[in-house]
PDB file of C-alpha atoms in Angstrom:
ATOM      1  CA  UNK A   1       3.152  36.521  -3.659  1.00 48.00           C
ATOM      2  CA  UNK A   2      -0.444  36.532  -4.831  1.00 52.00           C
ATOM      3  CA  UNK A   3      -2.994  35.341  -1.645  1.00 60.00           C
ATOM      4  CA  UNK A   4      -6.018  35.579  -3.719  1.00 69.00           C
ATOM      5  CA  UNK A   5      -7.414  32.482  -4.971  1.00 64.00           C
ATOM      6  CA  UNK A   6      -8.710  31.300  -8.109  1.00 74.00           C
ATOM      7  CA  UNK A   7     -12.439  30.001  -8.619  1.00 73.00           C
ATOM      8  CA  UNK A   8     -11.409  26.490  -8.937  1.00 73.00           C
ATOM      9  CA  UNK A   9      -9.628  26.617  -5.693  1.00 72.00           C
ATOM     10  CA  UNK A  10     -12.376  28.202  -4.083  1.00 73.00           C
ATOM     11  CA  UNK A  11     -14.752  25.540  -5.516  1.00 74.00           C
ATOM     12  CA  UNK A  12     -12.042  22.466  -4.284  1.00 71.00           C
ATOM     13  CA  UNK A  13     -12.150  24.471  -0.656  1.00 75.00           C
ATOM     14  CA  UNK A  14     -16.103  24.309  -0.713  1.00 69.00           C
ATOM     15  CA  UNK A  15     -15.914  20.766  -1.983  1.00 75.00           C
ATOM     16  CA  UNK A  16     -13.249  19.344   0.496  1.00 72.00           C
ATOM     17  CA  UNK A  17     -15.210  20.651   3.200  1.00 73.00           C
ATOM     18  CA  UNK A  18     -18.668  19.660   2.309  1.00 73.00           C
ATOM     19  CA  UNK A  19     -17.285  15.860   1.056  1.00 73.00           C
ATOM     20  CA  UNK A  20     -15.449  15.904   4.950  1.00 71.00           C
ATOM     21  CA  UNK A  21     -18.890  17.422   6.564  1.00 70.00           C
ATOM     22  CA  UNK A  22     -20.789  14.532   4.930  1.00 72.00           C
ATOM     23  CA  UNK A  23     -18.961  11.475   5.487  1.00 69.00           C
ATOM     24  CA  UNK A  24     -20.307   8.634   6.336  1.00 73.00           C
ATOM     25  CA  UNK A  25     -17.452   6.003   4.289  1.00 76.00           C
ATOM     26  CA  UNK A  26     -13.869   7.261   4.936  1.00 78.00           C
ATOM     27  CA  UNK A  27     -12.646   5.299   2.399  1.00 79.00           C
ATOM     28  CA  UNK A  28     -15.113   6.970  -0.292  1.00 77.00           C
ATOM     29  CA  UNK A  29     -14.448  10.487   0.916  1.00 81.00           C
ATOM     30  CA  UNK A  30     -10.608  10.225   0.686  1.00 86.00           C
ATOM     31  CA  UNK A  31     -10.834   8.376  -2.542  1.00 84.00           C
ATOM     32  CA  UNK A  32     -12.923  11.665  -3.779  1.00 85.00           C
ATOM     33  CA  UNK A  33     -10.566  14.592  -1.945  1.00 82.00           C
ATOM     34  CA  UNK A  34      -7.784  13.173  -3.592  1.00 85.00           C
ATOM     35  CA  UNK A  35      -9.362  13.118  -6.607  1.00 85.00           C
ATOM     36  CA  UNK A  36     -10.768  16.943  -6.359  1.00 83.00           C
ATOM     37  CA  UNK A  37      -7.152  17.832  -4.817  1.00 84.00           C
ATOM     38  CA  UNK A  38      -5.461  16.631  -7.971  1.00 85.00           C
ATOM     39  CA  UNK A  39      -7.493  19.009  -9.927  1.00 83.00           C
ATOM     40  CA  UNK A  40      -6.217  21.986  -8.161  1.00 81.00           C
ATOM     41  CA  UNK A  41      -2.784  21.242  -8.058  1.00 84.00           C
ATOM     42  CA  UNK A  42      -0.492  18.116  -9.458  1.00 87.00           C
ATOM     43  CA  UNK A  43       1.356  15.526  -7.216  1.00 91.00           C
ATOM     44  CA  UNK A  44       2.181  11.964  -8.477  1.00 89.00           C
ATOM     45  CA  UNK A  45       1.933   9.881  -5.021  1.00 90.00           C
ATOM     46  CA  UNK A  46      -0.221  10.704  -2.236  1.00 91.00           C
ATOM     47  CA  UNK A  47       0.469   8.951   1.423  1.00 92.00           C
ATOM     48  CA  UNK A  48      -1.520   8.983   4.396  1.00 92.00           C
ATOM     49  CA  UNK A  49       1.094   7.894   7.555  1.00 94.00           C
ATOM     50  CA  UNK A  50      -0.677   6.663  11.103  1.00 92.00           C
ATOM     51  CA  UNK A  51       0.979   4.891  14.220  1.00 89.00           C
ATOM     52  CA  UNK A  52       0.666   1.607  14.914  1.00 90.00           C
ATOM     53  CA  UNK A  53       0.035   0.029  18.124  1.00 88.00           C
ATOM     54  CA  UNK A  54       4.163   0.315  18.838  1.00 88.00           C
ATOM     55  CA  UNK A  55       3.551   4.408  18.036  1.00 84.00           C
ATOM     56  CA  UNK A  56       5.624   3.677  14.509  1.00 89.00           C
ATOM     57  CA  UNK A  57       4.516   5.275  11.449  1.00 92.00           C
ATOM     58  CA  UNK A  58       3.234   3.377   8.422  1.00 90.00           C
ATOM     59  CA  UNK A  59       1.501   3.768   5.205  1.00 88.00           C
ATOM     60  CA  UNK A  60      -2.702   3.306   5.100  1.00 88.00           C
ATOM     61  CA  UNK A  61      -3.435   4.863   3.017  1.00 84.00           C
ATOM     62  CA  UNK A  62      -0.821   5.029  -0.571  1.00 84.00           C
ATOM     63  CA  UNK A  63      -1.788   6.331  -3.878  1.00 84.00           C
ATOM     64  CA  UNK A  64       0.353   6.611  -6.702  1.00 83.00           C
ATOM     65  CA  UNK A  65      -1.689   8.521  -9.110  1.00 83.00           C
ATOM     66  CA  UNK A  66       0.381  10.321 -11.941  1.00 73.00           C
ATOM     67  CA  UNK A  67       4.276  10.059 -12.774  1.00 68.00           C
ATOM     68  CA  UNK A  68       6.295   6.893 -11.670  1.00 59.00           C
ATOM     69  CA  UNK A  69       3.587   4.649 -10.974  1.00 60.00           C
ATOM     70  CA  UNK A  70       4.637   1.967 -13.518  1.00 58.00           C
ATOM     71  CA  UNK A  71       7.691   1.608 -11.297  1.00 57.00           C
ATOM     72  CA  UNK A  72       5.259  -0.533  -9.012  1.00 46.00           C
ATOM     73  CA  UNK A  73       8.213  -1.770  -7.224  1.00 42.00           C
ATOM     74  CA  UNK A  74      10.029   1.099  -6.327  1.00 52.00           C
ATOM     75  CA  UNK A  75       7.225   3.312  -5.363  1.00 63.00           C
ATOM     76  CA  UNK A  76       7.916   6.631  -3.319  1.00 69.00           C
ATOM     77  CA  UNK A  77       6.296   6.542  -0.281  1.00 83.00           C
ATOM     78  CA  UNK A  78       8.159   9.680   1.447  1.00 88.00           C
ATOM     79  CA  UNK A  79       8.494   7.349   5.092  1.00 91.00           C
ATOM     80  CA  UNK A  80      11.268   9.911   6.002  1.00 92.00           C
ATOM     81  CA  UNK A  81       9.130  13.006   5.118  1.00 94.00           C
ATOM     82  CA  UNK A  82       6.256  11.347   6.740  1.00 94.00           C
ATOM     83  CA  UNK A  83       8.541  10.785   9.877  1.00 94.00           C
ATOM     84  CA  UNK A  84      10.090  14.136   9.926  1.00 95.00           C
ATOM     85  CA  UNK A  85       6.153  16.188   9.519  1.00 95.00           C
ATOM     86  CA  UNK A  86       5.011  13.912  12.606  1.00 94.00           C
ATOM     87  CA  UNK A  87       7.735  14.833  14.663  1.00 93.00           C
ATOM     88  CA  UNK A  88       8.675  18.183  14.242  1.00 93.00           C
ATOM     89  CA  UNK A  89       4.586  18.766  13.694  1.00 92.00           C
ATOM     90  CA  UNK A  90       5.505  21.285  11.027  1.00 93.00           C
ATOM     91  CA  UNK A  91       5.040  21.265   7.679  1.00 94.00           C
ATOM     92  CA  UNK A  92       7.987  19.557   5.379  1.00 94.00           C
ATOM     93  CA  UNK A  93       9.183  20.798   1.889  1.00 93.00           C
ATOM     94  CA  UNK A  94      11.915  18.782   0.527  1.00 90.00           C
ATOM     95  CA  UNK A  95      13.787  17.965  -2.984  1.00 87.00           C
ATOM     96  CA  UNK A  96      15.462  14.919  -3.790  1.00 86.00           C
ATOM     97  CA  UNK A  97      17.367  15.007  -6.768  1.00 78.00           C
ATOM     98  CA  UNK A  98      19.119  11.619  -7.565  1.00 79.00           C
ATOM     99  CA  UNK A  99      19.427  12.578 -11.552  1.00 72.00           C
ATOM    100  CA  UNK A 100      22.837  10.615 -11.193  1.00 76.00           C
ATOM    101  CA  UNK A 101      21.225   7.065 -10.523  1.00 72.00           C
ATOM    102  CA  UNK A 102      17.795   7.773 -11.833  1.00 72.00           C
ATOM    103  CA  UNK A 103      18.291   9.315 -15.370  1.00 70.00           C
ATOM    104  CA  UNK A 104      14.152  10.003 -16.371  1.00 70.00           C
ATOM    105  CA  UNK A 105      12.109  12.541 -14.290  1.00 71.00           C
ATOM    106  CA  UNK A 106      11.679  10.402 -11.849  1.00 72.00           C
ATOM    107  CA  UNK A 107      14.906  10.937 -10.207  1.00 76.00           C
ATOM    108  CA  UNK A 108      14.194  14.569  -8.948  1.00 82.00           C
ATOM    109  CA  UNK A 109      11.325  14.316  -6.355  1.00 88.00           C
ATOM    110  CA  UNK A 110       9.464  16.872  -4.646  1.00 90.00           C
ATOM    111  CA  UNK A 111       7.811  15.951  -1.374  1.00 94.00           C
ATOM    112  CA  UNK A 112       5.394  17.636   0.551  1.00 95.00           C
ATOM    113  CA  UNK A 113       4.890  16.279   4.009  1.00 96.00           C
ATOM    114  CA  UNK A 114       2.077  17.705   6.658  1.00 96.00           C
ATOM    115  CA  UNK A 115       1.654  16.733  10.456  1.00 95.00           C
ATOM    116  CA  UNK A 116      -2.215  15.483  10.834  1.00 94.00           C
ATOM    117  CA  UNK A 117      -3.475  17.155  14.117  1.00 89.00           C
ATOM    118  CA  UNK A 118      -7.130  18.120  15.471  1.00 84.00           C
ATOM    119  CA  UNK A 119      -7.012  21.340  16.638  1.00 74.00           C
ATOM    120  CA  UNK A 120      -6.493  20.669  20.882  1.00 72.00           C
ATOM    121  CA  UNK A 121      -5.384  16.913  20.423  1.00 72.00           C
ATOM    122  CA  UNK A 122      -2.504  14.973  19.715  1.00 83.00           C
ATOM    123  CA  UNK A 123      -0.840  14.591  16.309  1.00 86.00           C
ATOM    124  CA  UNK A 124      -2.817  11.284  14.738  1.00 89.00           C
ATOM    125  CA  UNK A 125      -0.324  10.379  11.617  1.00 93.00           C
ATOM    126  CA  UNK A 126       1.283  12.743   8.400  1.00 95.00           C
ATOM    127  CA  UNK A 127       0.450  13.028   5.362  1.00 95.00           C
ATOM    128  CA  UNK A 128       2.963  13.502   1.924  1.00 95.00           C
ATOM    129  CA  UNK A 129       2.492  14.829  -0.993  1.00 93.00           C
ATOM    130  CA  UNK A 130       5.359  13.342  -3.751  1.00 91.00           C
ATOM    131  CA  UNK A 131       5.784  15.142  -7.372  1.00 90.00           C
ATOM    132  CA  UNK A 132       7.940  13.555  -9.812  1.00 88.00           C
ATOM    133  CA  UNK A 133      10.261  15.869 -12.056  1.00 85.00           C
ATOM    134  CA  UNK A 134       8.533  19.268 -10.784  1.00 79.00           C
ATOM    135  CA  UNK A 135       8.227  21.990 -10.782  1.00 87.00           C
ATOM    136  CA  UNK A 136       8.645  22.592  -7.358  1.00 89.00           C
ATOM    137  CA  UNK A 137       5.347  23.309  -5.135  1.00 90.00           C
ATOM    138  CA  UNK A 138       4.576  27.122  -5.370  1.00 88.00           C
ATOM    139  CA  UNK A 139       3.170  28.863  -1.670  1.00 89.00           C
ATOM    140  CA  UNK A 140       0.028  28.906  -2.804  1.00 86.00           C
ATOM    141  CA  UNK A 141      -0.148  25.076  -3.476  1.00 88.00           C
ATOM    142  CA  UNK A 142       1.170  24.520   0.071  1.00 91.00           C
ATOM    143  CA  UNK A 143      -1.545  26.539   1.621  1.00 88.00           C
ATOM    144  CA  UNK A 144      -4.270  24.678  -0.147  1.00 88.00           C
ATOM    145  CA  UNK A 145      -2.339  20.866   0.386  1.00 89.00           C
ATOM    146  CA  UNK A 146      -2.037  21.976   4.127  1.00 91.00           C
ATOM    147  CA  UNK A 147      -6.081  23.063   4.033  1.00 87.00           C
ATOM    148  CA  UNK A 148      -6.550  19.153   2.596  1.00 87.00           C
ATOM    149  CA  UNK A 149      -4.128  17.804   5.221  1.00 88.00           C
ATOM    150  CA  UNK A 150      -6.234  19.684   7.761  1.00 89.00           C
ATOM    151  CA  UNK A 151      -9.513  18.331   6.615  1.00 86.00           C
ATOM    152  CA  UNK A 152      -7.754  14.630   6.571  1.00 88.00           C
ATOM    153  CA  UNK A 153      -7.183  15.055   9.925  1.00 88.00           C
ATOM    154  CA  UNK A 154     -10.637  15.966  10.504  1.00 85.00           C
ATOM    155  CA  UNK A 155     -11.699  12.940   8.387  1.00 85.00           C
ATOM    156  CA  UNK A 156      -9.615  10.819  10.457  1.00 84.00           C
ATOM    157  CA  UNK A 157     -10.703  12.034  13.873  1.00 83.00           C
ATOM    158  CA  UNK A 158     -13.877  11.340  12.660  1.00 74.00           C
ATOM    159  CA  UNK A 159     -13.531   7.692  11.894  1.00 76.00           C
ATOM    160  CA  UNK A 160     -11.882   7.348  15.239  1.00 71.00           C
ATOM    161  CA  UNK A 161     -14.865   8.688  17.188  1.00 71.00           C
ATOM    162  CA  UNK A 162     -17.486   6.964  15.331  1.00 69.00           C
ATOM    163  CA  UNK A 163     -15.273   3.442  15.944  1.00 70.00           C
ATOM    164  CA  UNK A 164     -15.236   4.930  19.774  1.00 75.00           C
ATOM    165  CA  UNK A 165     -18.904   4.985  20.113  1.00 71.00           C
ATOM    166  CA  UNK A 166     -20.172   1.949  18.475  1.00 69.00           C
ATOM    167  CA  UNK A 167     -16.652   0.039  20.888  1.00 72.00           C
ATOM    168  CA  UNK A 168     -18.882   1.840  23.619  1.00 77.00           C
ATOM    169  CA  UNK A 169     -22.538   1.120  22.566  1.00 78.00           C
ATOM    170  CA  UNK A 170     -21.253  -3.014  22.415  1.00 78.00           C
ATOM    171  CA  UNK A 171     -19.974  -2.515  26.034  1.00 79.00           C
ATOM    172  CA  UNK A 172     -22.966  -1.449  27.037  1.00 75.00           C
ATOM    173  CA  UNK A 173     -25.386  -3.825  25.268  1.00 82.00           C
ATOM    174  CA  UNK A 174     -22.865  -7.027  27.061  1.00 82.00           C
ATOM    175  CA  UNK A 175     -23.260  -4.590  30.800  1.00 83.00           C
ATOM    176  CA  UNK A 176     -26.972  -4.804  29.533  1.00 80.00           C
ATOM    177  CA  UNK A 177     -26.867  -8.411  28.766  1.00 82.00           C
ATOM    178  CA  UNK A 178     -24.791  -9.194  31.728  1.00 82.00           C
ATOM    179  CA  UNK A 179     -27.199  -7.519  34.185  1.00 75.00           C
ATOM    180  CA  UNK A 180     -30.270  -9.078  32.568  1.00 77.00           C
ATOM    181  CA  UNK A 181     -28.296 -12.709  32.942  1.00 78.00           C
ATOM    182  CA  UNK A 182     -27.442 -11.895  36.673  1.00 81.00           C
ATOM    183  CA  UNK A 183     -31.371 -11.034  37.641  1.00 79.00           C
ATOM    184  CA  UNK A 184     -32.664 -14.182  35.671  1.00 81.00           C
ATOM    185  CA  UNK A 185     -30.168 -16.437  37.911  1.00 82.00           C
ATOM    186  CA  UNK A 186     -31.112 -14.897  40.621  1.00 78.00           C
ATOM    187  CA  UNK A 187     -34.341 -15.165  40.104  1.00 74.00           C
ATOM    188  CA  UNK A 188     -34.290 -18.333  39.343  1.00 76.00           C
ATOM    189  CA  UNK A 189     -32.629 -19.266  42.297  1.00 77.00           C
ATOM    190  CA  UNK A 190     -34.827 -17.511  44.261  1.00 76.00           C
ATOM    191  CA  UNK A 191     -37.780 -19.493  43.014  1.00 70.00           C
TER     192      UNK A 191
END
Protein backbone atom coordinates (compact mmCIF):
# COMPACT_ATOMS: atom_id res chain seq x y z
CA UNK A 1 0.00 0.00 0.00
CA UNK A 2 1.15 3.49 -0.91
CA UNK A 3 2.06 5.66 2.63
CA UNK A 4 2.91 8.71 0.77
CA UNK A 5 0.44 11.36 0.71
CA UNK A 6 -0.95 13.55 -1.78
CA UNK A 7 -0.70 17.52 -1.61
CA UNK A 8 -4.26 17.94 -0.80
CA UNK A 9 -3.95 15.67 2.11
CA UNK A 10 -1.00 17.29 3.25
CA UNK A 11 -2.75 20.70 2.93
CA UNK A 12 -6.17 19.13 4.96
CA UNK A 13 -3.36 17.82 7.71
CA UNK A 14 -1.90 21.50 7.93
CA UNK A 15 -5.41 22.86 7.91
CA UNK A 16 -7.03 20.50 10.57
CA UNK A 17 -4.32 21.31 12.79
CA UNK A 18 -4.03 24.99 12.47
CA UNK A 19 -8.24 25.36 12.49
CA UNK A 20 -7.85 22.95 16.03
CA UNK A 21 -4.67 25.22 17.24
CA UNK A 22 -6.87 28.32 16.77
CA UNK A 23 -10.10 27.68 18.22
CA UNK A 24 -11.78 29.79 20.04
CA UNK A 25 -15.81 28.54 18.83
CA UNK A 26 -16.00 24.69 18.82
CA UNK A 27 -18.92 24.77 17.02
CA UNK A 28 -17.23 26.90 14.07
CA UNK A 29 -14.10 24.77 13.99
CA UNK A 30 -15.96 21.41 13.65
CA UNK A 31 -18.39 22.90 11.24
CA UNK A 32 -15.04 23.82 9.10
CA UNK A 33 -12.94 20.26 9.71
CA UNK A 34 -15.77 18.55 8.48
CA UNK A 35 -16.03 20.56 5.75
CA UNK A 36 -12.07 20.39 4.78
CA UNK A 37 -12.34 16.48 5.73
CA UNK A 38 -14.96 15.97 3.07
CA UNK A 39 -12.63 17.31 0.55
CA UNK A 40 -10.06 14.72 1.15
CA UNK A 41 -12.08 11.85 1.30
CA UNK A 42 -16.13 11.17 0.90
CA UNK A 43 -18.49 10.02 3.77
CA UNK A 44 -22.28 10.82 3.73
CA UNK A 45 -23.00 11.17 7.69
CA UNK A 46 -20.62 12.31 10.16
CA UNK A 47 -21.38 11.65 14.15
CA UNK A 48 -19.70 12.91 17.05
CA UNK A 49 -20.81 10.34 20.24
CA UNK A 50 -20.15 11.75 24.08
CA UNK A 51 -21.48 10.32 27.52
CA UNK A 52 -24.00 11.68 29.28
CA UNK A 53 -24.20 12.24 32.87
CA UNK A 54 -25.43 8.25 33.21
CA UNK A 55 -21.86 7.44 31.12
CA UNK A 56 -24.34 6.48 27.93
CA UNK A 57 -23.37 7.47 24.58
CA UNK A 58 -25.36 9.89 22.44
CA UNK A 59 -25.22 11.92 19.38
CA UNK A 60 -23.94 15.94 19.67
CA UNK A 61 -22.88 16.42 17.23
CA UNK A 62 -24.82 14.64 13.66
CA UNK A 63 -24.24 15.66 10.16
CA UNK A 64 -25.67 14.12 7.29
CA UNK A 65 -23.86 15.73 4.50
CA UNK A 66 -23.95 13.70 1.12
CA UNK A 67 -26.00 10.40 0.21
CA UNK A 68 -29.26 9.53 2.19
CA UNK A 69 -29.91 12.69 3.75
CA UNK A 70 -33.38 13.19 2.19
CA UNK A 71 -34.31 10.13 4.23
CA UNK A 72 -34.53 12.71 7.23
CA UNK A 73 -36.30 10.15 9.16
CA UNK A 74 -34.30 7.27 8.95
CA UNK A 75 -30.96 8.83 9.27
CA UNK A 76 -27.78 6.60 10.05
CA UNK A 77 -26.33 7.55 13.02
CA UNK A 78 -23.88 4.38 13.50
CA UNK A 79 -25.00 4.25 17.69
CA UNK A 80 -23.66 0.61 17.53
CA UNK A 81 -20.35 1.59 15.78
CA UNK A 82 -20.15 4.52 18.03
CA UNK A 83 -20.68 2.06 21.04
CA UNK A 84 -18.39 -0.59 19.88
CA UNK A 85 -15.12 2.31 19.03
CA UNK A 86 -15.75 3.62 22.76
CA UNK A 87 -15.48 0.42 24.23
CA UNK A 88 -13.08 -1.59 22.66
CA UNK A 89 -11.06 2.02 22.18
CA UNK A 90 -10.01 0.75 18.78
CA UNK A 91 -10.79 1.80 15.66
CA UNK A 92 -14.12 0.17 13.90
CA UNK A 93 -14.53 -0.73 10.14
CA UNK A 94 -17.78 -2.23 9.38
CA UNK A 95 -20.25 -2.98 6.24
CA UNK A 96 -23.80 -3.24 6.41
CA UNK A 97 -25.35 -4.46 3.47
CA UNK A 98 -29.23 -4.66 3.76
CA UNK A 99 -29.66 -4.55 -0.33
CA UNK A 100 -32.65 -7.00 0.47
CA UNK A 101 -34.88 -4.35 2.38
CA UNK A 102 -33.24 -1.25 1.10
CA UNK A 103 -33.11 -1.61 -2.77
CA UNK A 104 -31.11 2.09 -3.71
CA UNK A 105 -27.48 2.63 -2.49
CA UNK A 106 -28.47 3.36 0.55
CA UNK A 107 -28.85 -0.08 1.73
CA UNK A 108 -25.05 -1.00 1.74
CA UNK A 109 -23.37 1.23 4.43
CA UNK A 110 -19.90 1.67 5.29
CA UNK A 111 -19.10 2.90 8.77
CA UNK A 112 -16.10 4.13 10.15
CA UNK A 113 -16.09 4.45 13.88
CA UNK A 114 -12.96 6.00 16.06
CA UNK A 115 -12.55 6.04 19.98
CA UNK A 116 -11.94 9.95 20.97
CA UNK A 117 -9.05 9.88 23.57
CA UNK A 118 -6.33 12.60 24.72
CA UNK A 119 -3.26 11.09 24.74
CA UNK A 120 -2.85 10.08 28.93
CA UNK A 121 -6.69 10.54 29.69
CA UNK A 122 -9.75 8.76 29.51
CA UNK A 123 -11.73 8.02 26.34
CA UNK A 124 -14.23 11.33 26.08
CA UNK A 125 -16.92 9.96 23.31
CA UNK A 126 -16.44 8.23 19.40
CA UNK A 127 -16.72 9.44 16.49
CA UNK A 128 -18.31 7.61 12.96
CA UNK A 129 -17.79 8.09 9.80
CA UNK A 130 -21.04 6.54 7.54
CA UNK A 131 -20.68 6.16 3.51
CA UNK A 132 -23.63 5.23 1.62
CA UNK A 133 -23.20 2.68 -1.39
CA UNK A 134 -19.19 2.77 -1.24
CA UNK A 135 -16.70 2.04 -2.13
CA UNK A 136 -15.38 0.81 0.87
CA UNK A 137 -12.78 3.14 2.91
CA UNK A 138 -9.22 2.48 1.45
CA UNK A 139 -6.09 2.43 4.43
CA UNK A 140 -5.09 5.49 3.52
CA UNK A 141 -8.53 7.19 4.18
CA UNK A 142 -8.54 5.53 7.63
CA UNK A 143 -5.24 6.98 8.57
CA UNK A 144 -6.25 10.47 7.68
CA UNK A 145 -10.19 10.02 9.35
CA UNK A 146 -8.29 8.64 12.48
CA UNK A 147 -5.72 11.94 12.25
CA UNK A 148 -9.33 14.08 12.23
CA UNK A 149 -10.74 11.88 15.02
CA UNK A 150 -7.53 12.64 16.90
CA UNK A 151 -7.69 16.34 16.46
CA UNK A 152 -11.63 16.10 17.55
CA UNK A 153 -10.55 14.81 20.53
CA UNK A 154 -8.18 17.51 20.97
CA UNK A 155 -10.98 19.98 20.05
CA UNK A 156 -13.08 18.48 22.59
CA UNK A 157 -10.61 18.40 25.46
CA UNK A 158 -10.26 21.77 24.72
CA UNK A 159 -13.78 22.94 25.20
CA UNK A 160 -13.81 20.94 28.37
CA UNK A 161 -10.87 22.81 29.93
CA UNK A 162 -11.83 26.17 28.90
CA UNK A 163 -15.61 25.34 30.53
CA UNK A 164 -13.25 24.05 33.64
CA UNK A 165 -11.60 27.31 34.14
CA UNK A 166 -14.19 29.88 33.69
CA UNK A 167 -16.60 26.93 36.40
CA UNK A 168 -13.35 27.80 38.49
CA UNK A 169 -12.78 31.59 37.95
CA UNK A 170 -16.93 31.97 39.11
CA UNK A 171 -15.99 29.95 42.28
CA UNK A 172 -13.56 32.10 43.03
CA UNK A 173 -15.14 35.50 42.30
CA UNK A 174 -18.44 34.05 44.92
CA UNK A 175 -15.10 32.83 47.64
CA UNK A 176 -14.13 36.52 46.73
CA UNK A 177 -17.52 37.89 47.21
CA UNK A 178 -18.21 35.74 50.14
CA UNK A 179 -15.07 36.87 52.03
CA UNK A 180 -15.63 40.54 51.20
CA UNK A 181 -19.48 40.01 52.65
CA UNK A 182 -18.06 38.24 55.84
CA UNK A 183 -15.44 41.32 56.68
CA UNK A 184 -18.20 44.02 55.96
CA UNK A 185 -20.54 42.17 58.68
CA UNK A 186 -18.05 41.96 60.77
CA UNK A 187 -17.11 45.09 60.55
CA UNK A 188 -20.09 46.35 60.89
CA UNK A 189 -20.74 44.64 63.89
CA UNK A 190 -17.76 45.63 65.27
CA UNK A 191 -18.63 49.28 64.93
Amino acid sequence: ANSTLRPQELEFIYEISSAVAGAENTDSVLEEIIQLARQVFIFDNIVIYRPNHDSQLEPVHPKAIGRGRFLEADLVWGESIAQKAYTEEETIVYVEDLTDSIPDRTGIRHYLGFPLIITGADIIGSLVFIRFGGPPYTESQVRLAKYFSENIALLLEHQNLVNRIASLEAEHRLEMLRDDFTSTISHELLT
